[in-house]
Amino acid sequence: MNDKLLALRLFVRVARTGSFSAAARELDLSQPSVSRIIAALEEDVGAALVTRTTRAVTLTDVGNDYLIRVEAILSSLEEADHTARGSRELRGSLRVAMPASFGVREIIPLMPGFLAHHPELNVSLLMSDQRQDTIKEGVDVALRLGELADSSATARVIGRTQRLIAASPTYLTSRGTPQTPADLAAHAAIVGPAGTNAGTWSFQKDGQSVSVRINSRLTVSFNEAAVAAAVAGIGVVTTSLWGCRAELASGSLIQLLPDWKMGEIEVHGMFTPGRRPKPSARALVEYLIAELRR
């Protein structure tokens, strides 16, 4: 039975990654071993599940249907094991995707408490400021900042943070401190993944809305670089409070125009569509909701 379960889990990872090698690395097996296990599974099923080429592994029509059924079975089995234990104990593996900066700054500091409550659970954090393909990466729950692109996914709001602008004392000494949103037109802007809308930053105060076209001096692809550039004195950065909380506390960045609001950023816990959420995924989301609201 354990051999069949291993084969099914391997098949899912081969299907989602499109690679025997990638699945082998994830489960700490050799590539030839994975290939042999999948071949034995196909023989047991009595049909070809994958098509092997020099470039990738793709599913056959039978394999696609088999994948949907197998994922549902594995999810139900984990749920059944958890229910049968009759406790809050969680076991197995949990794969969590999240933006890198948010993960490093806010989530990892909260993980010791969660892991201490569930010593038999192994957690993998997939961290990138580019949104991961949750299905291909085998993600159980993704933490997303901002609007969700996939309306079919089940999600929970786990927290909210304010968007703001900030700059270093060095930059402000040399360029002056903006007193109104309109003053930003004369300043250098650092644009990161928190980004802009068509080169503008929008502000609200007392029912009034103002949009300012900014001079994008530097554009970067992840939040840590944007914040580091602001600390280095390159310009004014827009990010979330979570994205620069430490720098504001240390004084290496100063929040600008605090009376003007740039809106909130919602953080969602999004479960991978098409599957029943794992008990561990639900537990992590509930834990983060409680912790991030403190």
PDB file of C-alpha atoms in Angstrom:
ATOM      1  CA  MET A   1       0.000   0.000   0.000  1.00  0.00           C
ATOM      2  CA  ASN A   2       2.811   2.405   0.859  1.00  0.00           C
ATOM      3  CA  ASP A   3       4.425   1.664  -2.504  1.00  0.00           C
ATOM      4  CA  LYS A   4       1.201   2.543  -4.307  1.00  0.00           C
ATOM      5  CA  LEU A   5       0.818   5.757  -2.324  1.00  0.00           C
ATOM      6  CA  LEU A   6       4.384   6.735  -3.162  1.00  0.00           C
ATOM      7  CA  ALA A   7       3.709   6.011  -6.831  1.00  0.00           C
ATOM      8  CA  LEU A   8       0.571   8.149  -6.788  1.00  0.00           C
ATOM      9  CA  ARG A   9       2.332  11.046  -5.084  1.00  0.00           C
ATOM     10  CA  LEU A  10       5.198  10.786  -7.547  1.00  0.00           C
ATOM     11  CA  PHE A  11       2.790  10.747 -10.459  1.00  0.00           C
ATOM     12  CA  VAL A  12       1.149  13.947  -9.218  1.00  0.00           C
ATOM     13  CA  ARG A  13       4.481  15.730  -8.903  1.00  0.00           C
ATOM     14  CA  VAL A  14       5.692  14.478 -12.311  1.00  0.00           C
ATOM     15  CA  ALA A  15       2.427  15.687 -13.829  1.00  0.00           C
ATOM     16  CA  ARG A  16       2.583  19.093 -12.182  1.00  0.00           C
ATOM     17  CA  THR A  17       6.287  19.768 -12.791  1.00  0.00           C
ATOM     18  CA  GLY A  18       6.460  18.117 -16.216  1.00  0.00           C
ATOM     19  CA  SER A  19       9.735  16.513 -15.188  1.00  0.00           C
ATOM     20  CA  PHE A  20      10.980  13.256 -13.673  1.00  0.00           C
ATOM     21  CA  SER A  21      14.061  15.079 -12.379  1.00  0.00           C
ATOM     22  CA  ALA A  22      12.092  17.792 -10.596  1.00  0.00           C
ATOM     23  CA  ALA A  23       9.825  15.224  -8.935  1.00  0.00           C
ATOM     24  CA  ALA A  24      12.880  13.196  -7.938  1.00  0.00           C
ATOM     25  CA  ARG A  25      14.485  16.201  -6.245  1.00  0.00           C
ATOM     26  CA  GLU A  26      11.302  17.013  -4.330  1.00  0.00           C
ATOM     27  CA  LEU A  27      10.964  13.489  -2.933  1.00  0.00           C
ATOM     28  CA  ASP A  28      14.711  12.869  -2.519  1.00  0.00           C
ATOM     29  CA  LEU A  29      14.839  10.054  -5.074  1.00  0.00           C
ATOM     30  CA  SER A  30      16.970   9.419  -8.127  1.00  0.00           C
ATOM     31  CA  GLN A  31      15.588  10.229 -11.562  1.00  0.00           C
ATOM     32  CA  PRO A  32      15.865   6.580 -12.745  1.00  0.00           C
ATOM     33  CA  SER A  33      13.935   5.461  -9.662  1.00  0.00           C
ATOM     34  CA  VAL A  34      11.117   7.877 -10.434  1.00  0.00           C
ATOM     35  CA  SER A  35      11.009   6.718 -14.039  1.00  0.00           C
ATOM     36  CA  ARG A  36      10.791   3.056 -12.948  1.00  0.00           C
ATOM     37  CA  ILE A  37       8.043   3.780 -10.385  1.00  0.00           C
ATOM     38  CA  ILE A  38       5.921   5.651 -12.942  1.00  0.00           C
ATOM     39  CA  ALA A  39       6.430   2.867 -15.493  1.00  0.00           C
ATOM     40  CA  ALA A  40       5.300   0.307 -12.898  1.00  0.00           C
ATOM     41  CA  LEU A  41       2.265   2.447 -12.092  1.00  0.00           C
ATOM     42  CA  GLU A  42       1.323   2.574 -15.780  1.00  0.00           C
ATOM     43  CA  GLU A  43       1.659  -1.211 -15.990  1.00  0.00           C
ATOM     44  CA  ASP A  44      -0.532  -1.592 -12.903  1.00  0.00           C
ATOM     45  CA  VAL A  45      -3.162   0.789 -14.290  1.00  0.00           C
ATOM     46  CA  GLY A  46      -2.993  -0.792 -17.714  1.00  0.00           C
ATOM     47  CA  ALA A  47      -2.655   2.442 -19.676  1.00  0.00           C
ATOM     48  CA  ALA A  48      -0.043   5.039 -20.610  1.00  0.00           C
ATOM     49  CA  LEU A  49      -0.308   8.024 -18.267  1.00  0.00           C
ATOM     50  CA  VAL A  50       2.564  10.162 -19.544  1.00  0.00           C
ATOM     51  CA  THR A  51       4.297  10.849 -22.824  1.00  0.00           C
ATOM     52  CA  ARG A  52       8.070  11.076 -22.527  1.00  0.00           C
ATOM     53  CA  THR A  53      10.126  13.315 -24.825  1.00  0.00           C
ATOM     54  CA  THR A  54      13.633  14.723 -24.596  1.00  0.00           C
ATOM     55  CA  ARG A  55      12.194  18.103 -23.571  1.00  0.00           C
ATOM     56  CA  ALA A  56       9.406  17.339 -21.132  1.00  0.00           C
ATOM     57  CA  VAL A  57       6.938  14.866 -19.733  1.00  0.00           C
ATOM     58  CA  THR A  58       3.316  15.478 -20.692  1.00  0.00           C
ATOM     59  CA  LEU A  59       0.128  13.707 -19.717  1.00  0.00           C
ATOM     60  CA  THR A  60      -1.942  11.564 -22.010  1.00  0.00           C
ATOM     61  CA  ASP A  61      -5.702  12.046 -22.058  1.00  0.00           C
ATOM     62  CA  VAL A  62      -5.990   9.094 -19.690  1.00  0.00           C
ATOM     63  CA  GLY A  63      -3.260  10.640 -17.525  1.00  0.00           C
ATOM     64  CA  ASN A  64      -5.141  13.941 -17.251  1.00  0.00           C
ATOM     65  CA  ASP A  65      -8.277  12.202 -16.032  1.00  0.00           C
ATOM     66  CA  TYR A  66      -6.236   9.984 -13.694  1.00  0.00           C
ATOM     67  CA  LEU A  67      -4.496  13.043 -12.205  1.00  0.00           C
ATOM     68  CA  ILE A  68      -7.774  14.725 -11.240  1.00  0.00           C
ATOM     69  CA  ARG A  69      -9.000  11.577  -9.528  1.00  0.00           C
ATOM     70  CA  VAL A  70      -5.701  10.822  -7.781  1.00  0.00           C
ATOM     71  CA  GLU A  71      -5.366  14.341  -6.348  1.00  0.00           C
ATOM     72  CA  ALA A  72      -8.880  14.100  -4.938  1.00  0.00           C
ATOM     73  CA  ILE A  73      -8.084  10.689  -3.410  1.00  0.00           C
ATOM     74  CA  LEU A  74      -4.842  11.876  -1.791  1.00  0.00           C
ATOM     75  CA  SER A  75      -6.542  14.961  -0.379  1.00  0.00           C
ATOM     76  CA  SER A  76      -9.423  12.887   1.010  1.00  0.00           C
ATOM     77  CA  LEU A  77      -6.989  10.366   2.485  1.00  0.00           C
ATOM     78  CA  GLU A  78      -5.103  13.071   4.342  1.00  0.00           C
ATOM     79  CA  GLU A  79      -8.381  14.505   5.603  1.00  0.00           C
ATOM     80  CA  ALA A  80      -9.479  11.034   6.758  1.00  0.00           C
ATOM     81  CA  ASP A  81      -6.192  10.424   8.585  1.00  0.00           C
ATOM     82  CA  HIS A  82      -6.488  13.772  10.327  1.00  0.00           C
ATOM     83  CA  THR A  83     -10.090  13.119  11.377  1.00  0.00           C
ATOM     84  CA  ALA A  84      -9.297   9.596  12.582  1.00  0.00           C
ATOM     85  CA  ARG A  85      -6.568  10.889  14.866  1.00  0.00           C
ATOM     86  CA  GLY A  86      -9.270  12.918  16.580  1.00  0.00           C
ATOM     87  CA  SER A  87      -6.861  15.659  17.538  1.00  0.00           C
ATOM     88  CA  ARG A  88      -5.367  18.904  16.303  1.00  0.00           C
ATOM     89  CA  GLU A  89      -2.132  17.119  15.410  1.00  0.00           C
ATOM     90  CA  LEU A  90      -1.043  17.687  11.827  1.00  0.00           C
ATOM     91  CA  ARG A  91       1.299  15.459   9.866  1.00  0.00           C
ATOM     92  CA  GLY A  92       2.725  15.154   6.391  1.00  0.00           C
ATOM     93  CA  SER A  93       3.878  18.037   4.220  1.00  0.00           C
ATOM     94  CA  LEU A  94       2.598  21.528   3.534  1.00  0.00           C
ATOM     95  CA  ARG A  95       3.737  23.682   0.604  1.00  0.00           C
ATOM     96  CA  VAL A  96       3.136  27.417   0.990  1.00  0.00           C
ATOM     97  CA  ALA A  97       3.770  30.053  -1.696  1.00  0.00           C
ATOM     98  CA  MET A  98       4.231  33.731  -0.828  1.00  0.00           C
ATOM     99  CA  PRO A  99       5.962  36.952  -1.864  1.00  0.00           C
ATOM    100  CA  ALA A 100       9.603  36.815  -0.773  1.00  0.00           C
ATOM    101  CA  SER A 101       9.733  40.079   1.153  1.00  0.00           C
ATOM    102  CA  PHE A 102       6.433  39.472   2.951  1.00  0.00           C
ATOM    103  CA  GLY A 103       7.562  35.953   3.814  1.00  0.00           C
ATOM    104  CA  VAL A 104      10.921  37.009   5.224  1.00  0.00           C
ATOM    105  CA  ARG A 105       9.626  40.029   7.132  1.00  0.00           C
ATOM    106  CA  GLU A 106       6.247  38.886   8.427  1.00  0.00           C
ATOM    107  CA  ILE A 107       5.620  35.155   7.986  1.00  0.00           C
ATOM    108  CA  ILE A 108       8.889  33.480   9.009  1.00  0.00           C
ATOM    109  CA  PRO A 109       8.924  35.299  12.383  1.00  0.00           C
ATOM    110  CA  LEU A 110       5.479  33.783  13.045  1.00  0.00           C
ATOM    111  CA  MET A 111       6.375  30.222  11.989  1.00  0.00           C
ATOM    112  CA  PRO A 112       8.044  29.031  15.237  1.00  0.00           C
ATOM    113  CA  GLY A 113       4.713  29.099  17.062  1.00  0.00           C
ATOM    114  CA  PHE A 114       2.927  27.176  14.314  1.00  0.00           C
ATOM    115  CA  LEU A 115       5.688  24.570  13.978  1.00  0.00           C
ATOM    116  CA  ALA A 116       5.883  24.117  17.749  1.00  0.00           C
ATOM    117  CA  HIS A 117       2.179  23.225  17.796  1.00  0.00           C
ATOM    118  CA  HIS A 118       2.619  20.702  14.958  1.00  0.00           C
ATOM    119  CA  PRO A 119       5.976  18.915  15.388  1.00  0.00           C
ATOM    120  CA  GLU A 120       5.097  16.155  12.894  1.00  0.00           C
ATOM    121  CA  LEU A 121       4.383  18.592  10.052  1.00  0.00           C
ATOM    122  CA  ASN A 122       7.015  19.480   7.445  1.00  0.00           C
ATOM    123  CA  VAL A 123       6.556  22.885   5.792  1.00  0.00           C
ATOM    124  CA  SER A 124       8.088  24.099   2.529  1.00  0.00           C
ATOM    125  CA  LEU A 125       7.990  27.846   1.846  1.00  0.00           C
ATOM    126  CA  LEU A 126       8.145  28.796  -1.844  1.00  0.00           C
ATOM    127  CA  MET A 127       9.133  32.453  -1.845  1.00  0.00           C
ATOM    128  CA  SER A 128       9.127  34.733  -4.879  1.00  0.00           C
ATOM    129  CA  ASP A 129       7.832  38.208  -5.695  1.00  0.00           C
ATOM    130  CA  GLN A 130       6.615  36.714  -9.006  1.00  0.00           C
ATOM    131  CA  ARG A 131       3.354  34.825  -8.513  1.00  0.00           C
ATOM    132  CA  GLN A 132       3.933  31.090  -8.583  1.00  0.00           C
ATOM    133  CA  ASP A 133       1.870  28.609 -10.563  1.00  0.00           C
ATOM    134  CA  THR A 134       0.185  26.948  -7.598  1.00  0.00           C
ATOM    135  CA  ILE A 135      -0.887  23.865  -9.527  1.00  0.00           C
ATOM    136  CA  LYS A 136       2.442  23.192 -11.225  1.00  0.00           C
ATOM    137  CA  GLU A 137       4.362  23.840  -7.992  1.00  0.00           C
ATOM    138  CA  GLY A 138       2.067  21.614  -5.961  1.00  0.00           C
ATOM    139  CA  VAL A 139       1.191  24.472  -3.619  1.00  0.00           C
ATOM    140  CA  ASP A 140      -1.336  23.775  -0.872  1.00  0.00           C
ATOM    141  CA  VAL A 141      -1.964  27.420   0.041  1.00  0.00           C
ATOM    142  CA  ALA A 142      -0.650  30.676  -1.425  1.00  0.00           C
ATOM    143  CA  LEU A 143      -0.401  33.972   0.414  1.00  0.00           C
ATOM    144  CA  ARG A 144      -1.331  36.708  -2.059  1.00  0.00           C
ATOM    145  CA  LEU A 145      -1.070  40.469  -1.658  1.00  0.00           C
ATOM    146  CA  GLY A 146      -3.625  42.553  -3.541  1.00  0.00           C
ATOM    147  CA  GLU A 147      -6.428  41.426  -5.806  1.00  0.00           C
ATOM    148  CA  LEU A 148      -6.755  37.748  -6.673  1.00  0.00           C
ATOM    149  CA  ALA A 149      -6.424  36.879 -10.345  1.00  0.00           C
ATOM    150  CA  ASP A 150      -8.145  33.478 -10.013  1.00  0.00           C
ATOM    151  CA  SER A 151     -11.796  34.029  -9.115  1.00  0.00           C
ATOM    152  CA  SER A 152     -12.408  30.261  -8.935  1.00  0.00           C
ATOM    153  CA  ALA A 153     -10.066  29.784  -5.990  1.00  0.00           C
ATOM    154  CA  THR A 154     -11.262  29.549  -2.392  1.00  0.00           C
ATOM    155  CA  ALA A 155      -9.563  32.244  -0.323  1.00  0.00           C
ATOM    156  CA  ARG A 156      -9.622  33.891   3.101  1.00  0.00           C
ATOM    157  CA  VAL A 157      -8.569  37.423   3.957  1.00  0.00           C
ATOM    158  CA  ILE A 158      -5.833  36.970   6.544  1.00  0.00           C
ATOM    159  CA  GLY A 159      -4.866  40.607   7.058  1.00  0.00           C
ATOM    160  CA  ARG A 160      -4.584  44.123   5.687  1.00  0.00           C
ATOM    161  CA  THR A 161      -1.731  46.578   5.489  1.00  0.00           C
ATOM    162  CA  GLN A 162      -1.435  50.215   4.444  1.00  0.00           C
ATOM    163  CA  ARG A 163       0.413  51.346   1.327  1.00  0.00           C
ATOM    164  CA  LEU A 164       2.712  54.324   1.912  1.00  0.00           C
ATOM    165  CA  ILE A 165       5.635  56.302   0.506  1.00  0.00           C
ATOM    166  CA  ALA A 166       8.991  56.810   2.193  1.00  0.00           C
ATOM    167  CA  ALA A 167      12.504  58.099   1.596  1.00  0.00           C
ATOM    168  CA  SER A 168      15.822  58.188   3.449  1.00  0.00           C
ATOM    169  CA  PRO A 169      16.983  61.150   5.555  1.00  0.00           C
ATOM    170  CA  THR A 170      19.939  61.567   3.175  1.00  0.00           C
ATOM    171  CA  TYR A 171      17.679  61.863   0.143  1.00  0.00           C
ATOM    172  CA  LEU A 172      15.353  64.304   1.884  1.00  0.00           C
ATOM    173  CA  THR A 173      18.268  66.470   2.994  1.00  0.00           C
ATOM    174  CA  SER A 174      19.468  66.825  -0.587  1.00  0.00           C
ATOM    175  CA  ARG A 175      16.111  67.023  -2.371  1.00  0.00           C
ATOM    176  CA  GLY A 176      13.732  68.425   0.222  1.00  0.00           C
ATOM    177  CA  THR A 177      10.664  66.888   1.869  1.00  0.00           C
ATOM    178  CA  PRO A 178       7.449  66.893  -0.195  1.00  0.00           C
ATOM    179  CA  GLN A 179       4.594  68.644   1.588  1.00  0.00           C
ATOM    180  CA  THR A 180       1.800  67.717  -0.843  1.00  0.00           C
ATOM    181  CA  PRO A 181       1.290  64.929  -3.391  1.00  0.00           C
ATOM    182  CA  ALA A 182       1.889  67.466  -6.202  1.00  0.00           C
ATOM    183  CA  ASP A 183       5.445  68.005  -4.895  1.00  0.00           C
ATOM    184  CA  LEU A 184       6.308  64.403  -5.832  1.00  0.00           C
ATOM    185  CA  ALA A 185       6.432  65.360  -9.520  1.00  0.00           C
ATOM    186  CA  ALA A 186       9.819  66.952  -8.793  1.00  0.00           C
ATOM    187  CA  HIS A 187      11.204  63.871  -7.031  1.00  0.00           C
ATOM    188  CA  ALA A 188      12.829  60.629  -8.196  1.00  0.00           C
ATOM    189  CA  ALA A 189      10.607  57.589  -7.690  1.00  0.00           C
ATOM    190  CA  ILE A 190      11.591  53.983  -7.084  1.00  0.00           C
ATOM    191  CA  VAL A 191       9.038  51.594  -8.541  1.00  0.00           C
ATOM    192  CA  GLY A 192       8.855  48.060  -7.192  1.00  0.00           C
ATOM    193  CA  PRO A 193       6.276  45.255  -7.274  1.00  0.00           C
ATOM    194  CA  ALA A 194       3.914  47.373  -5.161  1.00  0.00           C
ATOM    195  CA  GLY A 195       4.109  49.457  -8.305  1.00  0.00           C
ATOM    196  CA  THR A 196       2.178  52.223  -9.944  1.00  0.00           C
ATOM    197  CA  ASN A 197      -0.828  52.542 -12.173  1.00  0.00           C
ATOM    198  CA  ALA A 198       0.254  53.996 -15.532  1.00  0.00           C
ATOM    199  CA  GLY A 199       3.120  55.899 -13.907  1.00  0.00           C
ATOM    200  CA  THR A 200       0.999  57.576 -11.244  1.00  0.00           C
ATOM    201  CA  TRP A 201       0.593  57.426  -7.499  1.00  0.00           C
ATOM    202  CA  SER A 202      -2.866  58.081  -6.086  1.00  0.00           C
ATOM    203  CA  PHE A 203      -3.698  59.615  -2.704  1.00  0.00           C
ATOM    204  CA  GLN A 204      -6.855  60.284  -0.702  1.00  0.00           C
ATOM    205  CA  LYS A 205      -7.540  62.794   2.086  1.00  0.00           C
ATOM    206  CA  ASP A 206     -10.803  64.119   3.504  1.00  0.00           C
ATOM    207  CA  GLY A 207     -12.775  62.725   0.565  1.00  0.00           C
ATOM    208  CA  GLN A 208     -10.395  64.248  -1.958  1.00  0.00           C
ATOM    209  CA  SER A 209      -8.506  62.061  -4.446  1.00  0.00           C
ATOM    210  CA  VAL A 210      -5.287  63.161  -6.163  1.00  0.00           C
ATOM    211  CA  SER A 211      -3.198  61.324  -8.758  1.00  0.00           C
ATOM    212  CA  VAL A 212       0.373  62.413  -9.428  1.00  0.00           C
ATOM    213  CA  ARG A 213       2.519  61.399 -12.383  1.00  0.00           C
ATOM    214  CA  ILE A 214       5.863  60.323 -11.022  1.00  0.00           C
ATOM    215  CA  ASN A 215       9.389  60.270 -12.429  1.00  0.00           C
ATOM    216  CA  SER A 216      10.435  56.586 -12.354  1.00  0.00           C
ATOM    217  CA  ARG A 217      14.161  56.863 -11.762  1.00  0.00           C
ATOM    218  CA  LEU A 218      14.600  53.192 -10.874  1.00  0.00           C
ATOM    219  CA  THR A 219      12.381  50.146 -11.431  1.00  0.00           C
ATOM    220  CA  VAL A 220      13.015  46.853  -9.629  1.00  0.00           C
ATOM    221  CA  SER A 221      11.281  43.495  -9.633  1.00  0.00           C
ATOM    222  CA  PHE A 222      11.051  42.761  -5.918  1.00  0.00           C
ATOM    223  CA  ASN A 223      10.264  44.704  -2.784  1.00  0.00           C
ATOM    224  CA  GLU A 224      13.549  44.202  -0.919  1.00  0.00           C
ATOM    225  CA  ALA A 225      15.444  45.875  -3.747  1.00  0.00           C
ATOM    226  CA  ALA A 226      13.026  48.812  -3.819  1.00  0.00           C
ATOM    227  CA  VAL A 227      13.349  49.370  -0.079  1.00  0.00           C
ATOM    228  CA  ALA A 228      17.148  48.988  -0.210  1.00  0.00           C
ATOM    229  CA  ALA A 229      17.305  51.547  -3.021  1.00  0.00           C
ATOM    230  CA  ALA A 230      15.289  53.997  -0.940  1.00  0.00           C
ATOM    231  CA  VAL A 231      17.567  53.459   2.071  1.00  0.00           C
ATOM    232  CA  ALA A 232      20.548  54.125  -0.239  1.00  0.00           C
ATOM    233  CA  GLY A 233      19.066  57.524  -1.063  1.00  0.00           C
ATOM    234  CA  ILE A 234      18.100  56.932  -4.691  1.00  0.00           C
ATOM    235  CA  GLY A 235      14.554  58.216  -4.357  1.00  0.00           C
ATOM    236  CA  VAL A 236      11.064  57.895  -2.925  1.00  0.00           C
ATOM    237  CA  VAL A 237       9.605  54.390  -2.690  1.00  0.00           C
ATOM    238  CA  THR A 238       6.035  53.146  -2.475  1.00  0.00           C
ATOM    239  CA  THR A 239       5.526  49.928  -0.556  1.00  0.00           C
ATOM    240  CA  SER A 240       3.391  48.445   2.193  1.00  0.00           C
ATOM    241  CA  LEU A 241       3.843  49.112   5.890  1.00  0.00           C
ATOM    242  CA  TRP A 242       4.832  45.459   6.246  1.00  0.00           C
ATOM    243  CA  GLY A 243       7.413  45.960   3.508  1.00  0.00           C
ATOM    244  CA  CYS A 244       9.366  48.653   5.373  1.00  0.00           C
ATOM    245  CA  ARG A 245       8.318  48.440   9.029  1.00  0.00           C
ATOM    246  CA  ALA A 246      11.886  47.770  10.252  1.00  0.00           C
ATOM    247  CA  GLU A 247      13.360  50.675   8.286  1.00  0.00           C
ATOM    248  CA  LEU A 248      10.737  53.081   9.592  1.00  0.00           C
ATOM    249  CA  ALA A 249      11.434  51.940  13.150  1.00  0.00           C
ATOM    250  CA  SER A 250      15.200  52.349  12.759  1.00  0.00           C
ATOM    251  CA  GLY A 251      14.916  55.749  11.075  1.00  0.00           C
ATOM    252  CA  SER A 252      16.665  54.657   7.878  1.00  0.00           C
ATOM    253  CA  LEU A 253      13.404  55.534   6.091  1.00  0.00           C
ATOM    254  CA  ILE A 254      10.906  58.272   6.899  1.00  0.00           C
ATOM    255  CA  GLN A 255       7.246  58.042   5.931  1.00  0.00           C
ATOM    256  CA  LEU A 256       6.149  60.935   3.727  1.00  0.00           C
ATOM    257  CA  LEU A 257       2.732  62.611   3.535  1.00  0.00           C
ATOM    258  CA  PRO A 258       1.339  60.542   6.435  1.00  0.00           C
ATOM    259  CA  ASP A 259      -1.959  62.449   6.327  1.00  0.00           C
ATOM    260  CA  TRP A 260      -2.569  61.241   2.770  1.00  0.00           C
ATOM    261  CA  LYS A 261      -3.736  57.646   2.330  1.00  0.00           C
ATOM    262  CA  MET A 262      -2.749  55.362  -0.542  1.00  0.00           C
ATOM    263  CA  GLY A 263      -5.222  52.623   0.279  1.00  0.00           C
ATOM    264  CA  GLU A 264      -5.014  49.210   1.891  1.00  0.00           C
ATOM    265  CA  ILE A 265      -3.485  46.013   0.551  1.00  0.00           C
ATOM    266  CA  GLU A 266      -5.380  42.850   1.437  1.00  0.00           C
ATOM    267  CA  VAL A 267      -3.472  39.646   2.095  1.00  0.00           C
ATOM    268  CA  HIS A 268      -5.324  36.468   1.134  1.00  0.00           C
ATOM    269  CA  GLY A 269      -4.728  32.851   1.948  1.00  0.00           C
ATOM    270  CA  MET A 270      -5.672  31.202  -1.351  1.00  0.00           C
ATOM    271  CA  PHE A 271      -6.202  27.459  -1.562  1.00  0.00           C
ATOM    272  CA  THR A 272      -5.263  25.746  -4.793  1.00  0.00           C
ATOM    273  CA  PRO A 273      -8.389  25.476  -6.975  1.00  0.00           C
ATOM    274  CA  GLY A 274      -9.791  22.083  -7.828  1.00  0.00           C
ATOM    275  CA  ARG A 275      -8.765  20.404  -4.578  1.00  0.00           C
ATOM    276  CA  ARG A 276     -10.092  20.028  -1.070  1.00  0.00           C
ATOM    277  CA  PRO A 277      -7.824  22.172   1.150  1.00  0.00           C
ATOM    278  CA  LYS A 278      -5.502  20.182   3.380  1.00  0.00           C
ATOM    279  CA  PRO A 279      -6.191  20.352   7.113  1.00  0.00           C
ATOM    280  CA  SER A 280      -2.691  21.773   7.552  1.00  0.00           C
ATOM    281  CA  ALA A 281      -3.364  24.490   4.963  1.00  0.00           C
ATOM    282  CA  ARG A 282      -6.567  25.520   6.729  1.00  0.00           C
ATOM    283  CA  ALA A 283      -4.789  25.454  10.094  1.00  0.00           C
ATOM    284  CA  LEU A 284      -1.982  27.710   8.850  1.00  0.00           C
ATOM    285  CA  VAL A 285      -4.449  30.243   7.461  1.00  0.00           C
ATOM    286  CA  GLU A 286      -6.381  30.342  10.742  1.00  0.00           C
ATOM    287  CA  TYR A 287      -3.137  30.746  12.669  1.00  0.00           C
ATOM    288  CA  LEU A 288      -1.977  33.633  10.468  1.00  0.00           C
ATOM    289  CA  ILE A 289      -5.348  35.365  10.720  1.00  0.00           C
ATOM    290  CA  ALA A 290      -5.015  35.372  14.495  1.00  0.00           C
ATOM    291  CA  GLU A 291      -1.349  36.402  14.550  1.00  0.00           C
ATOM    292  CA  LEU A 292      -1.466  39.121  11.897  1.00  0.00           C
ATOM    293  CA  ARG A 293      -4.412  40.781  13.639  1.00  0.00           C
ATOM    294  CA  ARG A 294      -2.457  41.187  16.877  1.00  0.00           C
TER     295      ARG A 294
END
